[in-house]
mmCIF file of C-alpha atoms in Angstrom:
data_model
loop_
_atom_site.group_PDB
_atom_site.id
_atom_site.type_symbol
_atom_site.label_atom_id
_atom_site.label_comp_id
_atom_site.label_asym_id
_atom_site.label_seq_id
_atom_site.Cartn_x
_atom_site.Cartn_y
_atom_site.Cartn_z
ATOM 1 C CA MET A 23 -19.605 8.637 -21.150
ATOM 2 C CA PHE A 24 -20.424 5.271 -22.718
ATOM 3 C CA ARG A 25 -17.250 3.718 -21.310
ATOM 4 C CA TRP A 26 -18.146 4.934 -17.830
ATOM 5 C CA MET A 27 -21.628 3.416 -18.158
ATOM 6 C CA ILE A 28 -20.113 0.068 -19.178
ATOM 7 C CA PHE A 29 -17.656 0.271 -16.275
ATOM 8 C CA LEU A 30 -20.395 1.015 -13.742
ATOM 9 C CA ALA A 31 -22.673 -1.705 -15.102
ATOM 10 C CA ILE A 32 -19.965 -4.376 -14.934
ATOM 11 C CA PHE A 33 -18.852 -3.268 -11.476
ATOM 12 C CA LEU A 34 -22.343 -3.231 -9.979
ATOM 13 C CA VAL A 35 -23.300 -6.598 -11.497
ATOM 14 C CA ALA A 36 -20.108 -8.156 -10.134
ATOM 15 C CA ASP A 37 -20.642 -6.389 -6.811
ATOM 16 C CA TYR A 38 -24.196 -7.691 -6.477
ATOM 17 C CA TYR A 39 -22.918 -11.208 -7.121
ATOM 18 C CA ALA A 40 -20.297 -10.771 -4.396
ATOM 19 C CA PHE A 41 -23.022 -9.422 -2.139
ATOM 20 C CA GLN A 42 -24.629 -12.867 -2.192
ATOM 21 C CA ALA A 43 -21.786 -14.202 -0.045
ATOM 22 C CA PHE A 44 -21.988 -11.199 2.288
ATOM 23 C CA LYS A 45 -25.724 -11.458 2.950
ATOM 24 C CA THR A 46 -25.489 -15.222 3.500
ATOM 25 C CA VAL A 47 -23.405 -14.522 6.591
ATOM 26 C CA VAL A 48 -24.709 -11.084 7.606
ATOM 27 C CA LYS A 49 -28.488 -11.197 8.061
ATOM 28 C CA ASN A 50 -29.005 -7.749 9.584
ATOM 29 C CA ASN A 51 -30.866 -5.573 7.051
ATOM 30 C CA TRP A 52 -29.324 -2.335 8.319
ATOM 31 C CA ILE A 53 -25.804 -3.684 7.873
ATOM 32 C CA GLN A 54 -26.715 -4.808 4.368
ATOM 33 C CA ILE A 55 -28.031 -1.324 3.599
ATOM 34 C CA PHE A 56 -24.819 0.172 5.016
ATOM 35 C CA TYR A 57 -22.870 -2.128 2.674
ATOM 36 C CA TRP A 58 -24.540 -0.513 -0.314
ATOM 37 C CA ILE A 59 -24.251 3.027 1.061
ATOM 38 C CA ILE A 60 -20.473 2.600 1.425
ATOM 39 C CA THR A 61 -20.220 0.998 -2.014
ATOM 40 C CA ILE A 62 -22.171 3.739 -3.779
ATOM 41 C CA ALA A 63 -20.355 6.526 -1.886
ATOM 42 C CA ILE A 64 -16.864 5.247 -2.747
ATOM 43 C CA LEU A 65 -17.781 4.375 -6.311
ATOM 44 C CA GLY A 66 -19.535 7.720 -6.767
ATOM 45 C CA ASN A 67 -16.494 9.614 -5.468
ATOM 46 C CA PHE A 68 -14.218 7.675 -7.825
ATOM 47 C CA VAL A 69 -16.382 8.569 -10.817
ATOM 48 C CA PHE A 70 -16.685 12.187 -9.633
ATOM 49 C CA GLN A 71 -12.913 12.582 -9.361
ATOM 50 C CA PHE A 72 -12.011 10.962 -12.669
ATOM 51 C CA TYR A 73 -14.937 11.648 -14.983
ATOM 52 C CA GLY A 74 -13.630 14.295 -17.355
ATOM 53 C CA PHE A 75 -10.213 14.225 -15.651
ATOM 54 C CA SER A 76 -7.934 16.899 -17.076
ATOM 55 C CA ARG A 77 -4.158 16.756 -17.083
ATOM 56 C CA ARG A 78 -4.054 20.542 -16.939
ATOM 57 C CA ASN A 79 -4.330 20.620 -13.153
ATOM 58 C CA GLY A 80 -2.545 17.325 -12.613
ATOM 59 C CA PHE A 81 -3.102 14.564 -10.120
ATOM 60 C CA THR A 82 -4.258 15.787 -6.687
ATOM 61 C CA HIS A 83 -4.611 14.333 -3.198
ATOM 62 C CA ALA A 84 -8.336 13.932 -3.887
ATOM 63 C CA HIS A 85 -7.573 11.733 -6.897
ATOM 64 C CA SER A 86 -5.092 9.724 -4.858
ATOM 65 C CA TYR A 87 -7.549 9.026 -2.063
ATOM 66 C CA ALA A 88 -10.296 8.200 -4.550
ATOM 67 C CA ILE A 89 -8.019 5.472 -5.909
ATOM 68 C CA GLY A 90 -7.121 4.306 -2.412
ATOM 69 C CA PHE A 91 -10.715 3.970 -1.255
ATOM 70 C CA PHE A 92 -11.708 2.330 -4.531
ATOM 71 C CA ILE A 93 -8.993 -0.317 -4.150
ATOM 72 C CA ALA A 94 -9.998 -0.841 -0.510
ATOM 73 C CA LEU A 95 -13.528 -1.475 -1.780
ATOM 74 C CA LEU A 96 -12.646 -3.498 -4.855
ATOM 75 C CA VAL A 97 -10.103 -6.047 -3.632
ATOM 76 C CA PRO A 98 -12.169 -7.568 -0.778
ATOM 77 C CA LYS A 99 -15.186 -7.762 -3.071
ATOM 78 C CA LEU A 100 -13.155 -9.588 -5.685
ATOM 79 C CA VAL A 101 -12.365 -12.160 -3.003
ATOM 80 C CA LEU A 102 -16.077 -12.489 -2.204
ATOM 81 C CA LEU A 103 -16.877 -12.726 -5.907
ATOM 82 C CA PHE A 104 -14.306 -15.464 -6.361
ATOM 83 C CA GLY A 105 -15.712 -17.325 -3.336
ATOM 84 C CA VAL A 106 -19.256 -17.284 -4.727
ATOM 85 C CA PHE A 107 -18.019 -18.253 -8.180
ATOM 86 C CA PHE A 108 -15.977 -21.123 -6.700
ATOM 87 C CA GLU A 109 -19.058 -22.307 -4.863
ATOM 88 C CA ASP A 110 -21.165 -22.227 -8.015
ATOM 89 C CA ILE A 111 -18.659 -24.374 -9.893
ATOM 90 C CA PHE A 112 -19.777 -27.183 -7.612
ATOM 91 C CA ARG A 113 -23.304 -26.027 -6.794
ATOM 92 C CA VAL A 114 -24.738 -25.509 -10.281
ATOM 93 C CA PRO A 115 -23.930 -29.005 -11.630
ATOM 94 C CA GLN A 116 -25.406 -30.500 -8.462
ATOM 95 C CA ALA A 117 -28.543 -28.391 -8.862
ATOM 96 C CA ILE A 118 -28.970 -29.511 -12.463
ATOM 97 C CA TYR A 119 -28.497 -33.128 -11.430
ATOM 98 C CA ARG A 120 -31.080 -32.769 -8.637
ATOM 99 C CA TYR A 121 -33.551 -31.121 -10.997
ATOM 100 C CA PHE A 122 -33.631 -34.133 -13.300
ATOM 101 C CA THR A 123 -33.203 -36.954 -10.753
ATOM 102 C CA VAL A 124 -35.316 -36.088 -7.684
ATOM 103 C CA GLY A 125 -38.930 -35.215 -7.047
ATOM 104 C CA GLU A 126 -40.469 -31.733 -7.107
ATOM 105 C CA ALA A 127 -40.468 -31.446 -3.318
ATOM 106 C CA ALA A 128 -36.754 -32.125 -3.128
ATOM 107 C CA LYS A 129 -35.873 -29.554 -5.764
ATOM 108 C CA GLY A 130 -36.963 -26.744 -3.454
ATOM 109 C CA ASN A 131 -34.891 -23.574 -3.312
ATOM 110 C CA TYR A 132 -31.541 -25.097 -4.100
ATOM 111 C CA PHE A 133 -30.470 -22.286 -6.404
ATOM 112 C CA ALA A 134 -31.498 -19.684 -3.839
ATOM 113 C CA SER A 135 -29.450 -21.203 -1.037
ATOM 114 C CA ARG A 136 -25.843 -20.486 -0.271
ATOM 115 C CA ARG A 137 -23.471 -22.610 1.690
ATOM 116 C CA GLN A 138 -22.752 -20.836 4.952
ATOM 117 C CA PHE A 139 -19.300 -22.366 5.191
ATOM 118 C CA ILE A 140 -18.065 -21.157 1.793
ATOM 119 C CA SER A 141 -19.473 -17.674 2.380
ATOM 120 C CA LYS A 142 -17.864 -17.421 5.829
ATOM 121 C CA VAL A 143 -14.508 -18.509 4.441
ATOM 122 C CA ALA A 144 -14.783 -15.962 1.616
ATOM 123 C CA LEU A 145 -15.738 -13.205 4.061
ATOM 124 C CA GLY A 146 -12.815 -14.103 6.308
ATOM 125 C CA LEU A 147 -10.381 -14.081 3.403
ATOM 126 C CA ALA A 148 -11.782 -10.771 2.158
ATOM 127 C CA ALA A 149 -10.967 -9.186 5.530
ATOM 128 C CA ILE A 150 -7.236 -9.803 4.956
ATOM 129 C CA PRO A 151 -6.775 -7.564 1.887
ATOM 130 C CA LEU A 152 -9.173 -4.998 3.378
ATOM 131 C CA ALA A 153 -7.037 -4.744 6.519
ATOM 132 C CA SER A 154 -3.860 -4.673 4.407
ATOM 133 C CA VAL A 155 -5.090 -1.826 2.208
ATOM 134 C CA ILE A 156 -6.250 0.205 5.213
ATOM 135 C CA TYR A 157 -2.891 -0.351 6.952
ATOM 136 C CA GLY A 158 -1.027 0.501 3.749
ATOM 137 C CA ILE A 159 -2.840 3.833 3.491
ATOM 138 C CA TYR A 160 -2.790 4.718 7.180
ATOM 139 C CA LYS A 161 0.703 3.510 8.140
ATOM 140 C CA GLY A 162 2.522 1.790 5.299
ATOM 141 C CA ARG A 163 3.316 4.835 3.165
ATOM 142 C CA TYR A 164 5.433 6.331 5.955
ATOM 143 C CA ASN A 165 6.833 3.040 7.271
ATOM 144 C CA TYR A 166 10.413 3.933 6.361
ATOM 145 C CA LYS A 167 12.992 1.153 6.329
ATOM 146 C CA VAL A 168 16.764 1.509 6.275
ATOM 147 C CA LEU A 169 18.234 -1.268 4.131
ATOM 148 C CA LYS A 170 21.981 -1.810 4.470
ATOM 149 C CA TYR A 171 24.291 -3.582 2.031
ATOM 150 C CA THR A 172 28.023 -4.177 1.875
ATOM 151 C CA LEU A 173 29.515 -4.555 -1.611
ATOM 152 C CA HIS A 174 33.070 -5.700 -2.299
ATOM 153 C CA PHE A 175 35.245 -4.520 -5.201
ATOM 154 C CA GLU A 176 38.829 -5.577 -5.801
ATOM 155 C CA ASP A 177 39.598 -2.372 -7.706
ATOM 156 C CA LEU A 178 38.040 0.038 -5.221
ATOM 157 C CA PRO A 179 40.549 2.820 -4.431
ATOM 158 C CA ALA A 180 42.034 2.141 -0.995
ATOM 159 C CA ALA A 181 40.924 5.452 0.508
ATOM 160 C CA PHE A 182 37.286 4.513 -0.177
ATOM 161 C CA ASP A 183 37.403 1.252 1.758
ATOM 162 C CA GLY A 184 34.420 1.552 4.127
ATOM 163 C CA TYR A 185 32.916 4.477 2.227
ATOM 164 C CA LYS A 186 29.166 4.802 2.889
ATOM 165 C CA VAL A 187 26.624 5.883 0.282
ATOM 166 C CA THR A 188 23.022 6.670 1.165
ATOM 167 C CA GLN A 189 20.599 6.430 -1.742
ATOM 168 C CA ILE A 190 17.062 7.780 -1.800
ATOM 169 C CA SER A 191 14.752 7.836 -4.796
ATOM 170 C CA ASP A 192 11.245 8.747 -5.944
ATOM 171 C CA ILE A 193 10.359 11.335 -3.317
ATOM 172 C CA HIS A 194 7.169 12.419 -5.152
ATOM 173 C CA SER A 195 6.716 15.393 -2.843
ATOM 174 C CA GLY A 196 3.323 16.248 -4.329
ATOM 175 C CA SER A 197 1.850 13.123 -2.745
ATOM 176 C CA PHE A 198 2.840 13.883 0.862
ATOM 177 C CA ASP A 199 0.285 15.026 3.414
ATOM 178 C CA ASN A 200 2.216 14.625 6.677
ATOM 179 C CA MET A 201 5.121 17.025 7.191
ATOM 180 C CA GLU A 202 6.204 15.449 10.480
ATOM 181 C CA LYS A 203 6.602 12.004 8.936
ATOM 182 C CA VAL A 204 8.796 13.431 6.186
ATOM 183 C CA LYS A 205 10.898 15.275 8.777
ATOM 184 C CA TYR A 206 11.316 12.008 10.649
ATOM 185 C CA ALA A 207 12.562 10.306 7.479
ATOM 186 C CA VAL A 208 15.069 13.102 6.793
ATOM 187 C CA ASP A 209 16.394 12.730 10.344
ATOM 188 C CA LEU A 210 16.634 8.978 9.752
ATOM 189 C CA ILE A 211 18.740 9.598 6.640
ATOM 190 C CA ASN A 212 21.079 11.914 8.525
ATOM 191 C CA GLU A 213 21.437 9.376 11.335
ATOM 192 C CA GLN A 214 23.169 7.028 8.884
ATOM 193 C CA GLU A 215 26.122 9.468 8.780
ATOM 194 C CA SER A 216 26.977 8.433 5.236
ATOM 195 C CA ASP A 217 29.790 10.085 3.292
ATOM 196 C CA VAL A 218 27.522 11.068 0.409
ATOM 197 C CA ILE A 219 23.773 11.187 -0.301
ATOM 198 C CA LEU A 220 22.589 10.315 -3.813
ATOM 199 C CA PHE A 221 19.040 10.953 -5.031
ATOM 200 C CA THR A 222 17.962 9.086 -8.160
ATOM 201 C CA GLY A 223 15.031 11.079 -9.500
ATOM 202 C CA ASP A 224 11.313 11.888 -9.328
ATOM 203 C CA ILE A 225 11.398 14.577 -6.673
ATOM 204 C CA VAL A 226 7.887 15.700 -7.722
ATOM 205 C CA ASN A 227 4.845 14.180 -9.392
ATOM 206 C CA ASN A 228 4.478 16.876 -12.035
ATOM 207 C CA LYS A 229 5.182 20.449 -10.948
ATOM 208 C CA ALA A 230 8.038 22.216 -9.213
ATOM 209 C CA GLU A 231 5.588 23.936 -6.851
ATOM 210 C CA GLU A 232 4.942 20.575 -5.146
ATOM 211 C CA LEU A 233 8.451 20.722 -3.691
ATOM 212 C CA VAL A 234 8.157 24.207 -2.221
ATOM 213 C CA PRO A 235 6.456 23.219 1.100
ATOM 214 C CA TYR A 236 9.152 20.589 1.691
ATOM 215 C CA LYS A 237 12.179 22.622 0.609
ATOM 216 C CA ASN A 238 13.051 23.520 4.187
ATOM 217 C CA VAL A 239 12.714 19.886 5.219
ATOM 218 C CA PHE A 240 14.977 18.353 2.596
ATOM 219 C CA ASN A 241 17.568 21.113 2.957
ATOM 220 C CA LYS A 242 18.363 19.563 6.338
ATOM 221 C CA LEU A 243 19.990 16.603 4.554
ATOM 222 C CA LYS A 244 23.701 16.518 5.344
ATOM 223 C CA ALA A 245 26.655 14.470 4.122
ATOM 224 C CA GLN A 246 30.381 15.149 4.294
ATOM 225 C CA ASP A 247 30.904 14.833 0.528
ATOM 226 C CA GLY A 248 27.638 16.476 -0.430
ATOM 227 C CA LEU A 249 24.340 15.649 -2.091
ATOM 228 C CA TYR A 250 23.933 14.685 -5.740
ATOM 229 C CA SER A 251 20.840 14.054 -7.841
ATOM 230 C CA VAL A 252 19.489 13.185 -11.279
ATOM 231 C CA LEU A 253 16.094 13.682 -12.909
ATOM 232 C CA GLY A 254 13.373 11.056 -13.152
ATOM 233 C CA ASN A 255 10.587 10.807 -15.704
ATOM 234 C CA HIS A 256 8.119 12.753 -13.530
ATOM 235 C CA ASP A 257 10.458 15.701 -13.068
ATOM 236 C CA TYR A 258 10.106 16.916 -16.652
ATOM 237 C CA GLY A 259 6.404 17.795 -16.326
ATOM 238 C CA ASP A 260 5.443 15.483 -19.183
ATOM 239 C CA TYR A 261 2.245 14.297 -17.490
ATOM 240 C CA VAL A 262 0.558 17.714 -17.297
ATOM 241 C CA ASN A 263 -1.000 19.805 -20.054
ATOM 242 C CA TRP A 264 0.816 23.144 -19.957
ATOM 243 C CA ASP A 265 -0.409 26.443 -21.369
ATOM 244 C CA SER A 266 2.745 26.652 -23.459
ATOM 245 C CA GLU A 267 6.127 25.052 -24.021
ATOM 246 C CA GLU A 268 7.624 28.071 -22.296
ATOM 247 C CA ALA A 269 5.613 27.327 -19.137
ATOM 248 C CA LYS A 270 6.766 23.722 -19.182
ATOM 249 C CA HIS A 271 10.377 24.761 -19.675
ATOM 250 C CA GLN A 272 10.124 27.286 -16.842
ATOM 251 C CA ASN A 273 8.729 24.585 -14.545
ATOM 252 C CA LEU A 274 11.811 22.462 -15.168
ATOM 253 C CA GLU A 275 14.109 25.414 -14.552
ATOM 254 C CA ASP A 276 12.260 26.145 -11.310
ATOM 255 C CA LEU A 277 12.702 22.532 -10.278
ATOM 256 C CA LYS A 278 16.432 22.668 -10.946
ATOM 257 C CA ALA A 279 16.688 25.864 -8.889
ATOM 258 C CA LEU A 280 14.793 24.307 -5.987
ATOM 259 C CA GLN A 281 17.094 21.295 -5.999
ATOM 260 C CA LYS A 282 20.067 23.632 -5.860
ATOM 261 C CA GLU A 283 18.500 25.513 -2.911
ATOM 262 C CA ILE A 284 18.053 22.211 -1.082
ATOM 263 C CA GLY A 285 21.724 21.442 -1.629
ATOM 264 C CA PHE A 286 21.604 18.880 -4.442
ATOM 265 C CA ASN A 287 24.206 19.002 -7.181
ATOM 266 C CA LEU A 288 22.106 18.000 -10.160
ATOM 267 C CA LEU A 289 23.955 15.932 -12.756
ATOM 268 C CA LEU A 290 22.444 16.288 -16.230
ATOM 269 C CA ASN A 291 24.363 13.828 -18.394
ATOM 270 C CA GLU A 292 27.428 14.892 -16.446
ATOM 271 C CA SER A 293 30.098 13.483 -14.181
ATOM 272 C CA THR A 294 32.166 14.583 -11.222
ATOM 273 C CA TYR A 295 34.725 13.051 -8.908
ATOM 274 C CA LEU A 296 34.508 12.207 -5.234
ATOM 275 C CA GLU A 297 37.988 12.577 -3.752
ATOM 276 C CA LYS A 298 39.461 11.182 -0.575
ATOM 277 C CA ASN A 299 43.090 11.117 0.595
ATOM 278 C CA GLY A 300 44.465 11.371 -2.907
ATOM 279 C CA ASP A 301 42.157 8.733 -4.396
ATOM 280 C CA ARG A 302 38.995 9.359 -6.354
ATOM 281 C CA ILE A 303 35.917 7.659 -7.747
ATOM 282 C CA ALA A 304 33.806 8.874 -10.646
ATOM 283 C CA LEU A 305 30.182 9.781 -10.041
ATOM 284 C CA VAL A 306 28.154 9.787 -13.268
ATOM 285 C CA GLY A 307 24.585 11.082 -13.580
ATOM 286 C CA VAL A 308 22.331 10.629 -16.604
ATOM 287 C CA GLU A 309 18.989 12.175 -17.371
ATOM 288 C CA ASN A 310 16.026 9.844 -17.504
ATOM 289 C CA TRP A 311 16.308 6.916 -19.910
ATOM 290 C CA GLY A 312 13.468 4.426 -19.802
ATOM 291 C CA ALA A 313 12.171 1.633 -22.006
ATOM 292 C CA GLY A 314 8.502 1.215 -22.860
ATOM 293 C CA GLY A 315 7.546 4.756 -23.800
ATOM 294 C CA PHE A 316 9.355 6.671 -21.054
ATOM 295 C CA LYS A 317 11.578 9.660 -21.800
ATOM 296 C CA THR A 318 14.993 8.777 -23.199
ATOM 297 C CA ALA A 319 16.939 11.974 -22.529
ATOM 298 C CA GLY A 320 19.790 10.077 -20.893
ATOM 299 C CA ASP A 321 23.084 10.062 -22.789
ATOM 300 C CA LEU A 322 25.530 7.693 -21.111
ATOM 301 C CA HIS A 323 28.449 8.448 -23.420
ATOM 302 C CA LYS A 324 28.061 12.191 -22.979
ATOM 303 C CA ALA A 325 27.787 11.796 -19.214
ATOM 304 C CA ALA A 326 30.992 9.746 -19.069
ATOM 305 C CA SER A 327 32.954 11.764 -21.614
ATOM 306 C CA LYS A 328 35.176 13.427 -19.003
ATOM 307 C CA ILE A 329 36.083 10.360 -16.971
ATOM 308 C CA ASP A 330 38.608 7.615 -17.611
ATOM 309 C CA GLU A 331 37.752 4.066 -18.592
ATOM 310 C CA ASN A 332 39.715 2.741 -15.619
ATOM 311 C CA ASP A 333 38.037 4.931 -13.005
ATOM 312 C CA PHE A 334 35.927 3.294 -10.345
ATOM 313 C CA LYS A 335 32.422 4.401 -11.312
ATOM 314 C CA ILE A 336 29.084 4.935 -9.614
ATOM 315 C CA LEU A 337 26.265 5.647 -12.061
ATOM 316 C CA MET A 338 22.994 7.349 -11.128
ATOM 317 C CA SER A 339 20.209 6.468 -13.580
ATOM 318 C CA HIS A 340 16.567 6.700 -12.590
ATOM 319 C CA ASP A 341 15.092 3.796 -14.563
ATOM 320 C CA PRO A 342 16.614 0.292 -14.125
ATOM 321 C CA SER A 343 15.707 -0.612 -17.697
ATOM 322 C CA HIS A 344 18.596 1.683 -18.688
ATOM 323 C CA TRP A 345 21.003 -0.616 -16.843
ATOM 324 C CA GLU A 346 19.528 -3.649 -18.562
ATOM 325 C CA LYS A 347 19.443 -2.193 -22.077
ATOM 326 C CA LYS A 348 22.487 0.087 -22.193
ATOM 327 C CA VAL A 349 24.760 0.041 -19.164
ATOM 328 C CA ILE A 350 25.663 -3.618 -18.614
ATOM 329 C CA ASN A 351 27.086 -4.027 -22.107
ATOM 330 C CA ASP A 352 28.706 -0.614 -22.384
ATOM 331 C CA ASP A 353 32.431 -0.421 -23.143
ATOM 332 C CA TYR A 354 32.931 1.205 -19.744
ATOM 333 C CA HIS A 355 32.598 -0.938 -16.648
ATOM 334 C CA TYR A 356 30.118 0.690 -14.260
ATOM 335 C CA HIS A 357 30.842 -0.855 -10.888
ATOM 336 C CA LEU A 358 27.640 0.290 -9.186
ATOM 337 C CA THR A 359 24.453 1.732 -10.670
ATOM 338 C CA LEU A 360 21.759 3.298 -8.500
ATOM 339 C CA SER A 361 18.172 3.403 -9.791
ATOM 340 C CA GLY A 362 14.581 3.672 -8.577
ATOM 341 C CA HIS A 363 11.422 4.263 -10.616
ATOM 342 C CA THR A 364 9.580 0.972 -10.007
ATOM 343 C CA HIS A 365 8.421 1.682 -6.406
ATOM 344 C CA GLY A 366 8.208 -2.123 -6.192
ATOM 345 C CA MET A 367 4.697 -1.209 -7.374
ATOM 346 C CA GLN A 368 4.068 -0.245 -3.704
ATOM 347 C CA PHE A 369 2.644 -3.720 -3.231
ATOM 348 C CA GLY A 370 4.199 -7.113 -2.637
ATOM 349 C CA ILE A 371 5.456 -9.655 -0.166
ATOM 350 C CA GLU A 372 8.974 -9.638 1.213
ATOM 351 C CA ILE A 373 10.667 -11.882 3.739
ATOM 352 C CA PRO A 374 14.220 -10.498 3.887
ATOM 353 C CA GLY A 375 16.748 -13.054 2.747
ATOM 354 C CA TRP A 376 14.083 -15.579 1.802
ATOM 355 C CA PHE A 377 11.354 -14.358 -0.502
ATOM 356 C CA LYS A 378 10.558 -11.290 -2.597
ATOM 357 C CA TRP A 379 7.578 -10.862 -4.914
ATOM 358 C CA SER A 380 5.629 -8.020 -6.482
ATOM 359 C CA PRO A 381 3.643 -7.567 -9.694
ATOM 360 C CA ALA A 382 6.479 -5.179 -10.607
ATOM 361 C CA LYS A 383 8.525 -8.221 -11.612
ATOM 362 C CA TRP A 384 6.217 -8.709 -14.612
ATOM 363 C CA ARG A 385 7.228 -5.286 -15.920
ATOM 364 C CA TYR A 386 10.844 -4.957 -14.774
ATOM 365 C CA LYS A 387 13.540 -7.638 -14.671
ATOM 366 C CA TYR A 388 15.344 -5.637 -11.983
ATOM 367 C CA TRP A 389 12.674 -4.147 -9.751
ATOM 368 C CA ALA A 390 13.890 -3.958 -6.123
ATOM 369 C CA GLY A 391 17.145 -4.479 -4.274
ATOM 370 C CA ILE A 392 20.655 -5.525 -5.308
ATOM 371 C CA TYR A 393 21.376 -7.379 -8.551
ATOM 372 C CA LYS A 394 24.686 -8.397 -10.135
ATOM 373 C CA GLU A 395 25.435 -8.987 -13.814
ATOM 374 C CA MET A 396 28.825 -9.275 -15.545
ATOM 375 C CA GLY A 397 30.634 -8.136 -12.406
ATOM 376 C CA GLN A 398 28.489 -4.985 -12.133
ATOM 377 C CA TYR A 399 25.948 -4.159 -9.415
ATOM 378 C CA ILE A 400 22.676 -2.271 -9.458
ATOM 379 C CA ASN A 401 20.525 -1.258 -6.549
ATOM 380 C CA VAL A 402 16.892 -0.544 -7.396
ATOM 381 C CA ASN A 403 15.552 1.574 -4.552
ATOM 382 C CA ARG A 404 11.885 0.957 -3.666
ATOM 383 C CA GLY A 405 11.261 4.678 -3.340
ATOM 384 C CA PHE A 406 10.927 7.245 -0.578
ATOM 385 C CA GLY A 407 7.402 8.409 -1.437
ATOM 386 C CA TYR A 408 4.372 7.048 -3.217
ATOM 387 C CA LEU A 409 2.296 7.809 -6.282
ATOM 388 C CA ALA A 410 -1.391 7.335 -7.266
ATOM 389 C CA PHE A 411 -2.305 4.744 -4.618
ATOM 390 C CA PRO A 412 -1.772 6.637 -1.334
ATOM 391 C CA GLY A 413 -0.125 3.782 0.495
ATOM 392 C CA ARG A 414 2.286 0.863 0.503
ATOM 393 C CA ILE A 415 1.549 -2.765 1.246
ATOM 394 C CA GLY A 416 4.498 -5.040 1.951
ATOM 395 C CA ILE A 417 6.905 -2.891 -0.105
ATOM 396 C CA TRP A 418 7.912 -0.171 2.329
ATOM 397 C CA PRO A 419 9.528 3.220 1.621
ATOM 398 C CA GLU A 420 13.277 2.752 1.506
ATOM 399 C CA ILE A 421 16.469 4.455 2.572
ATOM 400 C CA THR A 422 19.424 2.512 1.190
ATOM 401 C CA VAL A 423 22.861 2.538 2.807
ATOM 402 C CA ILE A 424 25.624 0.882 0.784
ATOM 403 C CA GLU A 425 29.103 0.404 2.259
ATOM 404 C CA LEU A 426 31.892 -0.037 -0.274
ATOM 405 C CA LYS A 427 34.644 -2.476 0.725
ATOM 406 C CA LYS A 428 37.928 -3.206 -0.988
ATOM 407 C CA GLY A 429 38.688 -6.841 -1.757
ATOM 408 C CA LYS A 430 36.803 -10.028 -2.446
ATOM 409 C CA GLU A 431 33.572 -10.890 -0.699
ATOM 410 C CA VAL A 432 34.070 -13.478 2.021
ATOM 411 C CA VAL A 433 31.537 -16.268 1.455
#
């Protein structure tokens, strides 16, 4: 309770300070009152949803939207707050100087005044993140993008020259609230006509039951050589308080069964071969292995125990930190690793081929797209769904299509 009181006090003090810029530009009393009604309503809903939050029932749509609205409220006001603070850096020293150097009549209401120009600029700048957050919630979370890459390997088996792999990751079915948009995305995946579809974990947020409404959507996924999947950190049910260990275990078994009904061949520290015209490539799938407190159930050596060192290998591992910490320097050469997990933090700026930035880069060295180290590639998929914040800004939901080519890359 005390922490919530501190949080509310700090927020409202900062908000009132930001309000100074708003009221300098907007003089209408009713609009100013509306400003506070919206603020109190969104803040009140946020507190209502999270005060006494219990992990027993898990994270719901109501929690997600409470976060979304709170961010939509907070970010523009931080811009206003910064604008007023920036103004005061210059205004306060000038006011002090005037107080001691000019007459009483000239001192006037200097501290009470606000520069219209600075406040208008701050208000204009605040509109940009507000519009971005609203777009991210309303459109961005279902703004699916197909990203295509061609990767060259000299030792690729000849029969797999031109082989197409579609990767999806981080479905988080418990977050969805628009069945038609998800159906559209599944159709978009099938339109790629890839040879195989690989899913790299986090099919739910917490519970297997989240997947049930979408089972008959994802079972429409089709690929000539089948569908394969691995588990992500959210699939184990670790972020919910269960009545018993048996209930948690049963949830995982239910999830595995649902994946099988959809058509996924779930690889749990296992491997298989994809065969074509007498050639083959090894497909290896590990359970989740993540640095920084995430589950480390993945066992790379166990998963690869039935394949040969000289096989061409595709590894499915949910968390890219596994590639960084374990895979790159392994005795086996893993030609291509497919990961997800980061979501690109669902926020960033990307200009394809020119610029890519997200706060995710401060947490993960490999956070989105294709990377190459020691002759090995990883693709970190930005995710199919979304989690917590019910939107995406600049980092759009991704369907990856990778074409494998035999030979050297032509530069």
